[in-house]
Tab-separated table of C-alpha atoms in Angstrom:
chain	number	residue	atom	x	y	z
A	1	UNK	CA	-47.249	65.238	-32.909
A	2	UNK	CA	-47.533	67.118	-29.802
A	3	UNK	CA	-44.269	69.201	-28.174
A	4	UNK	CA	-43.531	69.650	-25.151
A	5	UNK	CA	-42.053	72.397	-23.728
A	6	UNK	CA	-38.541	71.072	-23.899
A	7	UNK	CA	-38.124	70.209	-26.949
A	8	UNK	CA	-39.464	72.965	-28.029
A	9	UNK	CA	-36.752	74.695	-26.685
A	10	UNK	CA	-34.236	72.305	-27.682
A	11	UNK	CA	-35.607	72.576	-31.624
A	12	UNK	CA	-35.614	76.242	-32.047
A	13	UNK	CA	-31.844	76.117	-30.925
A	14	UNK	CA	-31.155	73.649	-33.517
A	15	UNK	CA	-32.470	75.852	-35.743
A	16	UNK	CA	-30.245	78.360	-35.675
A	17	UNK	CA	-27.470	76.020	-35.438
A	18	UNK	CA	-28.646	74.130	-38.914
A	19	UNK	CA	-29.131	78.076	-39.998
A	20	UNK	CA	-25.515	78.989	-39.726
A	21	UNK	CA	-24.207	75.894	-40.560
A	22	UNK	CA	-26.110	75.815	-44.286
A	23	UNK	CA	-25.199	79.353	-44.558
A	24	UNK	CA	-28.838	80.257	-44.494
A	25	UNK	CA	-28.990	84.151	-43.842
A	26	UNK	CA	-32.282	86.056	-42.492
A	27	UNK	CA	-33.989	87.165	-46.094
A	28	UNK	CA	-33.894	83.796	-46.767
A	29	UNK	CA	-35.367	82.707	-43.700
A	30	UNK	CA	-37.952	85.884	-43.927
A	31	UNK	CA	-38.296	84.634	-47.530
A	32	UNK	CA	-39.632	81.325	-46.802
A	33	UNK	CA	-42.895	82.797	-45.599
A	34	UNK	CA	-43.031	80.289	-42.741
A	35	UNK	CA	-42.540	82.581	-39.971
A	36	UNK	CA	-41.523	86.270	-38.995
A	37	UNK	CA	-38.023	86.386	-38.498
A	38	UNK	CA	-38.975	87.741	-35.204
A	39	UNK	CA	-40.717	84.713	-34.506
A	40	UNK	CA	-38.209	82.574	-35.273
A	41	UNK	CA	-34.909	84.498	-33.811
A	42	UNK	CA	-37.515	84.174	-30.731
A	43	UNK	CA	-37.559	80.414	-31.017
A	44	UNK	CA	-33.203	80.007	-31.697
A	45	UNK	CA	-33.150	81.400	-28.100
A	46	UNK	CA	-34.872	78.633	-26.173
A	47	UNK	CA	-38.589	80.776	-25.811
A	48	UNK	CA	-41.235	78.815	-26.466
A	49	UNK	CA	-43.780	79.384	-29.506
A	50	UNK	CA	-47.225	77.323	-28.538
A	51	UNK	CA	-48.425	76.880	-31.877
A	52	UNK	CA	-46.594	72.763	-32.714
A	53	UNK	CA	-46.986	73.664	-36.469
A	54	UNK	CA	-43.935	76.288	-36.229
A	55	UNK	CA	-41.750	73.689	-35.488
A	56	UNK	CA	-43.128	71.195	-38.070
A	57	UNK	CA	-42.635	73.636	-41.080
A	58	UNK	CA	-39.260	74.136	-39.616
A	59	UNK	CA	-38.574	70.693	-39.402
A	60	UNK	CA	-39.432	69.952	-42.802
A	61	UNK	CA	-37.869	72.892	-43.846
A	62	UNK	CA	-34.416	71.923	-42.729
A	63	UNK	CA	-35.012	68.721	-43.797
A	64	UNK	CA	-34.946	67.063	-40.415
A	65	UNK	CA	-37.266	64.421	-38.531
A	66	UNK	CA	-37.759	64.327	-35.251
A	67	UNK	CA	-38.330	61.084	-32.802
A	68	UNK	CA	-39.699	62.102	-29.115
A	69	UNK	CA	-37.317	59.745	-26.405
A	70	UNK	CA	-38.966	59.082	-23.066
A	71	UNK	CA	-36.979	59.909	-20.509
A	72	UNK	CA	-33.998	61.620	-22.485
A	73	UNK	CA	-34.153	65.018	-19.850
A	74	UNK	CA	-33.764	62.703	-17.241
A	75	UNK	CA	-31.384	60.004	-18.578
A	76	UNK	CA	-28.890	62.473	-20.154
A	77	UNK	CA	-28.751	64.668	-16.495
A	78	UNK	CA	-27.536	61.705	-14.582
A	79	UNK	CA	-25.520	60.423	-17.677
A	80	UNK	CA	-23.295	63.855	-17.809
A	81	UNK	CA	-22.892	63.561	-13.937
A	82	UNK	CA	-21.174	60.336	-15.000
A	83	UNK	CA	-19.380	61.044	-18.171
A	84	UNK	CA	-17.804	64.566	-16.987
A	85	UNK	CA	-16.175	62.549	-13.632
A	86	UNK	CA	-14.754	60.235	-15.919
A	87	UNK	CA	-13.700	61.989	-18.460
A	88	UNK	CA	-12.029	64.460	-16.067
A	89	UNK	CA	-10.516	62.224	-13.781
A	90	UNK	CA	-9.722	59.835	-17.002
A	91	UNK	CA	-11.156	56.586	-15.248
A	92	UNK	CA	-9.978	54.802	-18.547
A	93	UNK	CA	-11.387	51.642	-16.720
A	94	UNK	CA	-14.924	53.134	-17.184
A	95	UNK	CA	-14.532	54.266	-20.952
A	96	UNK	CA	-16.421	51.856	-22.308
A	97	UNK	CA	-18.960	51.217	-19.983
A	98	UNK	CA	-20.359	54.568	-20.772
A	99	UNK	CA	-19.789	54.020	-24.634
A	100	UNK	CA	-21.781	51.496	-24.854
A	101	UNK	CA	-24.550	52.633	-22.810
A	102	UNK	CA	-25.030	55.827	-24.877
A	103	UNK	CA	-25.064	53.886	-28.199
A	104	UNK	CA	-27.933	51.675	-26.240
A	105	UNK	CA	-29.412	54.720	-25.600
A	106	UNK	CA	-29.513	56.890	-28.686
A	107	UNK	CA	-28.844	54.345	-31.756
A	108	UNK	CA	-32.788	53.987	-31.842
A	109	UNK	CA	-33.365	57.359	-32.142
A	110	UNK	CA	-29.905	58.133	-34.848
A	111	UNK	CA	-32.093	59.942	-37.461
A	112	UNK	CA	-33.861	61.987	-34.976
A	113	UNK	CA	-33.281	65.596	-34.775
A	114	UNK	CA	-31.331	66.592	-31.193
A	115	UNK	CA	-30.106	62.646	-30.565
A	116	UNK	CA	-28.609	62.925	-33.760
A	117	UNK	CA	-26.712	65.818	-32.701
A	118	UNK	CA	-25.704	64.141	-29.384
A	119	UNK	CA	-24.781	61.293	-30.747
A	120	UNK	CA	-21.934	62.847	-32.859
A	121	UNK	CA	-20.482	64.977	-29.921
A	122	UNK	CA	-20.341	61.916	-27.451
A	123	UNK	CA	-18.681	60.127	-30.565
A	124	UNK	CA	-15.634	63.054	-30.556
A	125	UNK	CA	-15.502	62.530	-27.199
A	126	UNK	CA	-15.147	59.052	-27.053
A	127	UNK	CA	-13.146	58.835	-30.100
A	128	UNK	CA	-10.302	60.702	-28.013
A	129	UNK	CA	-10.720	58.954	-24.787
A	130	UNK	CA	-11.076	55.680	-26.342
A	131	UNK	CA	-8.953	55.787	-29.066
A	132	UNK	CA	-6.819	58.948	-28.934
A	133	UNK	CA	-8.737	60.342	-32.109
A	134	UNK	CA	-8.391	63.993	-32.614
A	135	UNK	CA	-11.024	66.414	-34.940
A	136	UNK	CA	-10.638	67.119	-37.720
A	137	UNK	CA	-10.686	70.646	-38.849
A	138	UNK	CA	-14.376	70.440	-40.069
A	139	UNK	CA	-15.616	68.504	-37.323
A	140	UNK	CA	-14.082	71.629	-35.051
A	141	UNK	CA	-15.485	74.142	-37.512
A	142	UNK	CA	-19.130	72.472	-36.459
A	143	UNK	CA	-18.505	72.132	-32.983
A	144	UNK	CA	-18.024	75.874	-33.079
A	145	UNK	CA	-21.314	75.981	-34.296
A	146	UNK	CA	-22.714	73.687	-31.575
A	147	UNK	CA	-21.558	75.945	-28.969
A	148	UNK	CA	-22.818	79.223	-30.620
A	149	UNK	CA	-26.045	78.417	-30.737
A	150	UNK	CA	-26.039	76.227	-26.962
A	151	UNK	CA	-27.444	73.236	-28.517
A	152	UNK	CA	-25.581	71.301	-25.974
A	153	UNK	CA	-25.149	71.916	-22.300
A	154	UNK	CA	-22.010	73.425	-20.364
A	155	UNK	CA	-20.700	70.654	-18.982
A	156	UNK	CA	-20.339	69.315	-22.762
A	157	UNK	CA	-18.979	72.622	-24.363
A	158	UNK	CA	-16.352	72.397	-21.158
A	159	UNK	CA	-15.147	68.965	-22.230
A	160	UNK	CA	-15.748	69.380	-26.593
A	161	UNK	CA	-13.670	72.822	-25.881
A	162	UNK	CA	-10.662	71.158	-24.285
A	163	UNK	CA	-10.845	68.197	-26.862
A	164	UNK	CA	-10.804	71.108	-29.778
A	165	UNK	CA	-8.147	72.658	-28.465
A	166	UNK	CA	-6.020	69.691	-28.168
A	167	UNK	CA	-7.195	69.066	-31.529
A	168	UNK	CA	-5.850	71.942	-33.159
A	169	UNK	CA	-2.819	71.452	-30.918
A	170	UNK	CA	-1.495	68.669	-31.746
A	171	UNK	CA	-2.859	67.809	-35.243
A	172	UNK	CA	-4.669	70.299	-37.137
A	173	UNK	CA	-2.315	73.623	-36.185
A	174	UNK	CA	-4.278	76.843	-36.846
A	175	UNK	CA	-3.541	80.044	-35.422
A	176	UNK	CA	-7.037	81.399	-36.728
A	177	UNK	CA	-8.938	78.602	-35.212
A	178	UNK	CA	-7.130	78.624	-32.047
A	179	UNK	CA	-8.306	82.158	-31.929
A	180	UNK	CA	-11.617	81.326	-32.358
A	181	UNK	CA	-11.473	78.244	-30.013
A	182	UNK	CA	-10.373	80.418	-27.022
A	183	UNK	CA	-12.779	82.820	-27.378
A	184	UNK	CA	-15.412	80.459	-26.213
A	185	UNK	CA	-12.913	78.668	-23.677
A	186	UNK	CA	-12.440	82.496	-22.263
A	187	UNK	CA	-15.837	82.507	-21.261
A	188	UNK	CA	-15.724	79.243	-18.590
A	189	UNK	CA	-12.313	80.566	-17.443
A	190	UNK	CA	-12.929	79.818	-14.191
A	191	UNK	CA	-13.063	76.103	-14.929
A	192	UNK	CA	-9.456	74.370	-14.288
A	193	UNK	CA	-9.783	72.488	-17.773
A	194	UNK	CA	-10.596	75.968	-19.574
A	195	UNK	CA	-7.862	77.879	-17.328
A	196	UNK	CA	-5.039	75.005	-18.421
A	197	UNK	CA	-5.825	75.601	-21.768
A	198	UNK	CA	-5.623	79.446	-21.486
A	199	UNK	CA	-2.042	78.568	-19.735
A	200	UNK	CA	-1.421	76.568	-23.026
A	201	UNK	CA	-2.768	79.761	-25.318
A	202	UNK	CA	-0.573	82.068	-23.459
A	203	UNK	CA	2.307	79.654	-23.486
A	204	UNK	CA	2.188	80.000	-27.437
A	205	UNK	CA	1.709	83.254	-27.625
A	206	UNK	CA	5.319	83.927	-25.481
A	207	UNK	CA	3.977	85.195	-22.333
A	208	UNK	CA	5.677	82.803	-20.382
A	209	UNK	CA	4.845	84.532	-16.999
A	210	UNK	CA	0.767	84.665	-17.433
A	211	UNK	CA	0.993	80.989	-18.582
A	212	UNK	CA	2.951	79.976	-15.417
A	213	UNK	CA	0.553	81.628	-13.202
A	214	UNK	CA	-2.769	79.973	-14.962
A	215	UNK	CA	-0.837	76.640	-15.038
A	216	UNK	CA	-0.375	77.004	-11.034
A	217	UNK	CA	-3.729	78.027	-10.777
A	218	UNK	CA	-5.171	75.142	-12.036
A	219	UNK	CA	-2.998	72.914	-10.370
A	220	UNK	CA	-3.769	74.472	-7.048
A	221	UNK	CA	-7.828	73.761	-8.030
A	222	UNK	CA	-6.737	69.792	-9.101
A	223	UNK	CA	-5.021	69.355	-6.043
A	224	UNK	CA	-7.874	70.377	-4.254
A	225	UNK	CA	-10.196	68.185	-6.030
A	226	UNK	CA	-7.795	65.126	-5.774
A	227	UNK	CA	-7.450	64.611	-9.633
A	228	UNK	CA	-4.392	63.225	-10.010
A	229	UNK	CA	-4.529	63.076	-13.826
A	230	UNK	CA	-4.811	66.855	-14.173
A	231	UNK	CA	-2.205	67.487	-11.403
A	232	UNK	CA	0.152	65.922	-13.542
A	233	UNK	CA	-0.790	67.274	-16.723
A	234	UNK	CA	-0.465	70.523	-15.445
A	235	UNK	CA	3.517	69.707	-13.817
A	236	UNK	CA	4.326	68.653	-17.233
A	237	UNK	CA	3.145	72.199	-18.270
A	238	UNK	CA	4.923	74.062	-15.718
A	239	UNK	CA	8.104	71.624	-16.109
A	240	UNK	CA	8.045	72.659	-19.952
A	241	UNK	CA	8.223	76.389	-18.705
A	242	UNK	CA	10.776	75.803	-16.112
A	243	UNK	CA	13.157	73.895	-18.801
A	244	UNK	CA	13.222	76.908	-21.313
A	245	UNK	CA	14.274	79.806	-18.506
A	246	UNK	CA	15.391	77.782	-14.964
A	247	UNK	CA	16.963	74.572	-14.946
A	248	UNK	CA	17.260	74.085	-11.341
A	249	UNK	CA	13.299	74.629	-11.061
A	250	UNK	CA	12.745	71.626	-13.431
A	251	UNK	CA	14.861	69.500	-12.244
A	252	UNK	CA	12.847	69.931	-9.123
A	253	UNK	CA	9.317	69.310	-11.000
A	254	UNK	CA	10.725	66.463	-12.810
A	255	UNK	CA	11.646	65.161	-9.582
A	256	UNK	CA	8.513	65.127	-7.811
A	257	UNK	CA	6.814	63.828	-11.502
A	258	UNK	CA	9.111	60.808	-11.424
A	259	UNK	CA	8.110	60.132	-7.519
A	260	UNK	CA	4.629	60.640	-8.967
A	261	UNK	CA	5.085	58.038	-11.146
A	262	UNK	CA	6.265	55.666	-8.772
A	263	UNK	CA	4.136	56.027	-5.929
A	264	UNK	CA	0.421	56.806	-7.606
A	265	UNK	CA	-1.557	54.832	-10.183
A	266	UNK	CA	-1.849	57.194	-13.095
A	267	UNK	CA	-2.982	56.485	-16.616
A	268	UNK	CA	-0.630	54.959	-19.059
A	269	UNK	CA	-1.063	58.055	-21.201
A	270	UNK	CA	0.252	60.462	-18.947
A	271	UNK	CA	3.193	57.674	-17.559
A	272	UNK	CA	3.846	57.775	-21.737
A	273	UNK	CA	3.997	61.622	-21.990
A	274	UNK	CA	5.855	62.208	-18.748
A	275	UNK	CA	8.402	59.881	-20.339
A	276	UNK	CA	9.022	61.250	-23.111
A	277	UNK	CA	9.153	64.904	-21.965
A	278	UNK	CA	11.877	64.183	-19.200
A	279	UNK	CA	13.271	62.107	-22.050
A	280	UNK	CA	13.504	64.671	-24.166
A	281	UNK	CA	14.954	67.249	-21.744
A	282	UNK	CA	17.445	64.251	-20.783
A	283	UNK	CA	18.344	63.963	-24.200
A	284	UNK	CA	18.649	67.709	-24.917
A	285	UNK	CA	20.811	68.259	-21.974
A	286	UNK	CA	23.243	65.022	-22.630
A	287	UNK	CA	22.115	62.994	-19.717
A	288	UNK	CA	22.106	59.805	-22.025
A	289	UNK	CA	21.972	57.552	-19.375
A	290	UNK	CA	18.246	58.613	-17.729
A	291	UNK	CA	17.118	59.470	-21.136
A	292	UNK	CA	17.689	55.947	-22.807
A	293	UNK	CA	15.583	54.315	-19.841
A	294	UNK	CA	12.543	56.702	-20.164
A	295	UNK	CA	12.313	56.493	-23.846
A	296	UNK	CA	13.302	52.748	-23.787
A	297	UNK	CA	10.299	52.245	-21.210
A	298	UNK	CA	7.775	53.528	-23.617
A	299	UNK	CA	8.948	51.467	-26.048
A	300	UNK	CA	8.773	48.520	-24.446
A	301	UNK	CA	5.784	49.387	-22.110
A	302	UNK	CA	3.646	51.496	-24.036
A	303	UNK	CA	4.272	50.244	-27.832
A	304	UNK	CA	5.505	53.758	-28.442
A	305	UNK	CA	7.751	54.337	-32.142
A	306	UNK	CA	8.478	57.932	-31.009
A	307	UNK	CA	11.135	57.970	-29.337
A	308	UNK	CA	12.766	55.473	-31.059
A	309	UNK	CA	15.392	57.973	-33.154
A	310	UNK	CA	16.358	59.384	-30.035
A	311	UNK	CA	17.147	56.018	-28.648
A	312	UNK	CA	19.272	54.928	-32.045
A	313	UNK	CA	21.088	58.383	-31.503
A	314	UNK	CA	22.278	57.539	-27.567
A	315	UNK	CA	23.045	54.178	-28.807
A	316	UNK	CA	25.368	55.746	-31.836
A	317	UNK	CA	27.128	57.998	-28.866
A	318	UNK	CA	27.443	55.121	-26.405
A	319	UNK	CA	28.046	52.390	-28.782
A	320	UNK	CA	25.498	50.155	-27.318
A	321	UNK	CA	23.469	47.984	-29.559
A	322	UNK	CA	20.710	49.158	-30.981
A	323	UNK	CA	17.133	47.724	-29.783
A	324	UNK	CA	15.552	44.929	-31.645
A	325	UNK	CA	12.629	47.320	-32.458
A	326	UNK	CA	14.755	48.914	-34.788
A	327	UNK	CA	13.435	46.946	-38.084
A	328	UNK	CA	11.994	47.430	-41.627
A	329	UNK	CA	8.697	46.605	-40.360
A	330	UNK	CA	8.176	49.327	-37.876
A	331	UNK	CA	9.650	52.116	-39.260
A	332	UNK	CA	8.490	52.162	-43.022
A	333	UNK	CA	5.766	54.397	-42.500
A	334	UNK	CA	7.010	56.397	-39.915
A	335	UNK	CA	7.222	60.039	-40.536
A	336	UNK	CA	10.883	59.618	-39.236
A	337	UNK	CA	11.762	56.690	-41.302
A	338	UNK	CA	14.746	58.532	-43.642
A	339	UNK	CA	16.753	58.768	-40.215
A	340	UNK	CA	15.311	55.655	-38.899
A	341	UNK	CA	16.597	54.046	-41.919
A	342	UNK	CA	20.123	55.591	-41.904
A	343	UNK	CA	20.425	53.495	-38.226
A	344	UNK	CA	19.472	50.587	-39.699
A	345	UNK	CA	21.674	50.795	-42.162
A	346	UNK	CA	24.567	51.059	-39.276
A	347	UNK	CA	22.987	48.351	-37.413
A	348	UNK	CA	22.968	45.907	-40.518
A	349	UNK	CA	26.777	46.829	-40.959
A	350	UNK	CA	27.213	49.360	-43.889
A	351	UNK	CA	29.943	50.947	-45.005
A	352	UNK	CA	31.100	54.546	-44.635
A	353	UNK	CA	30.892	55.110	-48.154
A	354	UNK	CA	27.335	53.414	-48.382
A	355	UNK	CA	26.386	55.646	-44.949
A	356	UNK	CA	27.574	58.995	-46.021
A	357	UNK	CA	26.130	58.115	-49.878
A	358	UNK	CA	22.762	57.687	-48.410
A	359	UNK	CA	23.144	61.144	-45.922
A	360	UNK	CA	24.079	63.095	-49.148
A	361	UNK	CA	21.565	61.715	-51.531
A	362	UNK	CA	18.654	60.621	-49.840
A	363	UNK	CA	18.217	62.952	-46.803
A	364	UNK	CA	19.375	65.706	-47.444
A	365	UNK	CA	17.333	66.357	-50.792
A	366	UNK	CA	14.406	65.129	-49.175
A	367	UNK	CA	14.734	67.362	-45.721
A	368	UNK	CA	15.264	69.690	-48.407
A	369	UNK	CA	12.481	69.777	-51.162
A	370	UNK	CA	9.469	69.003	-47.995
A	371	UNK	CA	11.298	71.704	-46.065
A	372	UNK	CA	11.470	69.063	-42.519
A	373	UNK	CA	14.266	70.995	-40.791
A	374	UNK	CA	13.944	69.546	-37.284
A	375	UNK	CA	16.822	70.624	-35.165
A	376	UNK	CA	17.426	67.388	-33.180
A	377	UNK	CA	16.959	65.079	-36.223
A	378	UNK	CA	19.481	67.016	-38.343
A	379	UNK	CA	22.095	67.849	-34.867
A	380	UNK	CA	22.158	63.724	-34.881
A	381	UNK	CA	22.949	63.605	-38.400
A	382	UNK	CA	25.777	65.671	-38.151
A	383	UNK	CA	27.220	64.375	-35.316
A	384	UNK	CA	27.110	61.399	-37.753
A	385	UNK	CA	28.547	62.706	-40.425
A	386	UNK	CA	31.145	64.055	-38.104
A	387	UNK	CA	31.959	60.388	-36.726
A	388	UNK	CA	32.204	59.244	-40.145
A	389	UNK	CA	34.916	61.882	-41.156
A	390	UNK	CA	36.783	61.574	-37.609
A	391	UNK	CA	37.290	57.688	-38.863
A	392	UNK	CA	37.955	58.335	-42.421
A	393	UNK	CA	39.374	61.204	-43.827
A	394	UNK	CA	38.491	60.819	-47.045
A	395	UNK	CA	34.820	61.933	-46.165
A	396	UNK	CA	35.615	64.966	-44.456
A	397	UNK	CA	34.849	67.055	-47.849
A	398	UNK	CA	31.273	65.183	-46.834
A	399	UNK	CA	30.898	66.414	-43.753
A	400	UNK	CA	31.794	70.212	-44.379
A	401	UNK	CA	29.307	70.014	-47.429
A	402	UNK	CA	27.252	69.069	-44.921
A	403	UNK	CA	27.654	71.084	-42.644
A	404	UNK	CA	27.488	74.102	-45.318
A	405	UNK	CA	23.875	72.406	-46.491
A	406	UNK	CA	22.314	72.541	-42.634
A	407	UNK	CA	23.386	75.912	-42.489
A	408	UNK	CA	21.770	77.249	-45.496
A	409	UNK	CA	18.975	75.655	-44.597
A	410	UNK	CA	18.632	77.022	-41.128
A	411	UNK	CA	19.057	80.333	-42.192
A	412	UNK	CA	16.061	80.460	-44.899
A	413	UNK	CA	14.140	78.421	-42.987
């Protein structure tokens, strides 16, 4: 088999990445016998060694095979031209297109050392875009790796970053990993992607001021480029930070997101998540009215369970009917469904003695024992409770134990 220069370079990275990854330390390597270490810390940085059979004992060292593609260099240039517009820009319309075309592409080749590797970073990415899959906490853990060792170009660390941070975000939820995450993300801080999700870091970490400025910054960048999708991502961001320390300032963002909305095609994902943040600050602030049509929307629109406590709780203070989605069938395994249940208990006609019974006995020990304190969730239950013992005495004993319980709680939590 005869190397070229390329994939030479390409296979002594990978080296180092299936190194560190095994947990393969240098006596071991120097122990081997199939290479000065010097030689081969030589090769994990991308110079080339001319003699082929270095990288055939290292192949079968590692226990890999390798495939040569025609063409790859060339294909996988234009290809990330392609993939990093869409991505960024989040043509959703285009998703697939590309999907498929990099399975046609790389399946062949699946078992092949560097495809292989390819293959599973193009599937994290398109497991997100496609399918709003997140990492899991190994997958980051390996993409880490990945980086480390620059197996994969830039424009691909840019985009696996951003999906590993989102990752951890919203579904793993490690302050070590986020740590290790932005170190990486610190070093392409100039890209508006990277700088958003320093905004987001410093956002967590309470310093509301540097997030607001890297938040602006990046919008400033977007708005230059004409990428809607970011742009609005990032007045989402800098809404959040306006609703926690100046009111009037978000009202003024969420004005110009909700004439967003309504003049510019944007993707249903953001029109879901600018929903339900105004709907949320809606809700939070008692403005039932605008909040009940923004959640209702991505009910209806976007197939969206979420928000559907919040909507049982304006329809408890209003007395309005509550929607049809409320049912057995789509709330049984929601994470929600103790409180979803309570409303459909109401809905279905219970008593107040059947109500409060179930409040006492089934949610608080549970909110209890898993420790689930949520301040909304348990606010709407008390302002339950309260109804309840406003319309019957007899419960009001209820409602201060209550009351008592939720306090406690609060306090230790």
């Amino acid at each position: 088999m005869l190397l070229t220069e390329t994939e030479k370079k390409r296979l002594g990275k990978l080296f180092d990445y299936y190194r560190i990854s095994r947990g393969i330390n240098i006596k071991q390597i120097e122990g081997e016998g199939l290479s000065a270490y010097s030689t081969f810390h030589y090769a994990t940085k991308g110079k080339v060694i001319k003699n082929d059979e270095f990288y055939l004992n290292y192949l079968d060292y590692f226990g890999l095979s390798f495939k040569c593609k025609d063409n790859f260099e060339e294909w996988l240039s234009d290809y990330l031209i392609r993939l990093v517009h869409v991505f960024e820009y989040y043509e959703e319309d285009r998703f697939d297109e590309l999907y498929h075309e990099m399975i046609q592409e790389l399946t062949p080749y699946k078992d092949s050392a560097i495809y292989h590797e390819y293959i599973c970073v193009f599937e994290y990415l398109f497991g997100y875009y496609r399918e709003n899959k997140y990492m899991r906490l190994e997958e980051v853990n390996d993409c880490l790796v990945m980086i480390k060792t620059d197996i994969i170009e830039d424009e691909l660390k840019i985009l696996l970053l951003d999906l590993m941070f989102r990752s951890n975000n919203d579904f793993i939820g490690s302050y070590k990993l986020a740590d290790k995450i932005i170190l990486y993300i610190q070093k392409f801080e100039n890209h508006p992607m990277m700088k958003y999700q320093l905004a987001f870091y410093n956002k967590y970490e309470c310093h509301f001021l540097k997030a607001l400025e890297l938040f602006k910054e990046s919008l400033n960048i977007f708005e230059e480029q004409q990428n809607k999708y970011w742009q609005i991502k990032c007045r989402l961001s800098i809404y959040g930070i306006y609703r926690n320390t100046d009111d009037s300032l978000a009202q003024k963002e969420a004005k110009k997101l909700l004439e967003m909305k309504r003049t510019q095609d944007i993707p249903n994902v953001l029109k879901k998540n600018m929903n339900y943040s105004l709907g949320m600050d809606n809700y939070l602030n008692k403005r039932y009215d605008t909040a009940y049509q923004l959640f209702m929307e991505n009910i209806k629109n976007h197939q969206s369970l979420n928000e559907l406590l919040f909507v049982c709780s304006i329809c408890s203070h209003k007395q309005m009917d509550y929607p049809k989605e409320l049912c057995e069938e789509n709330i049984k395994t929601r994470y929600d469904v103790d409180y979803l249940r309570y409303f459909l208990m109401v809905k279905e006609g219970a008593s107040d003695d059947e109500l409060v019974e179930y409040i006492m006995k089934r949610i608080i020990p549970d909110q209890l024992k898993y420790q689930k304190y949520y301040h909304p969730f348990w606010s709407l239950m008390e302002y339950e409770m309260e109804k309840i013992a406003l319309r019957n005495t007899k419960h009001k004993k209820s409602y201060l134990n209550f009351h008592q319980k939720m306090n406690e709680f609060i306090r230790n939590a």
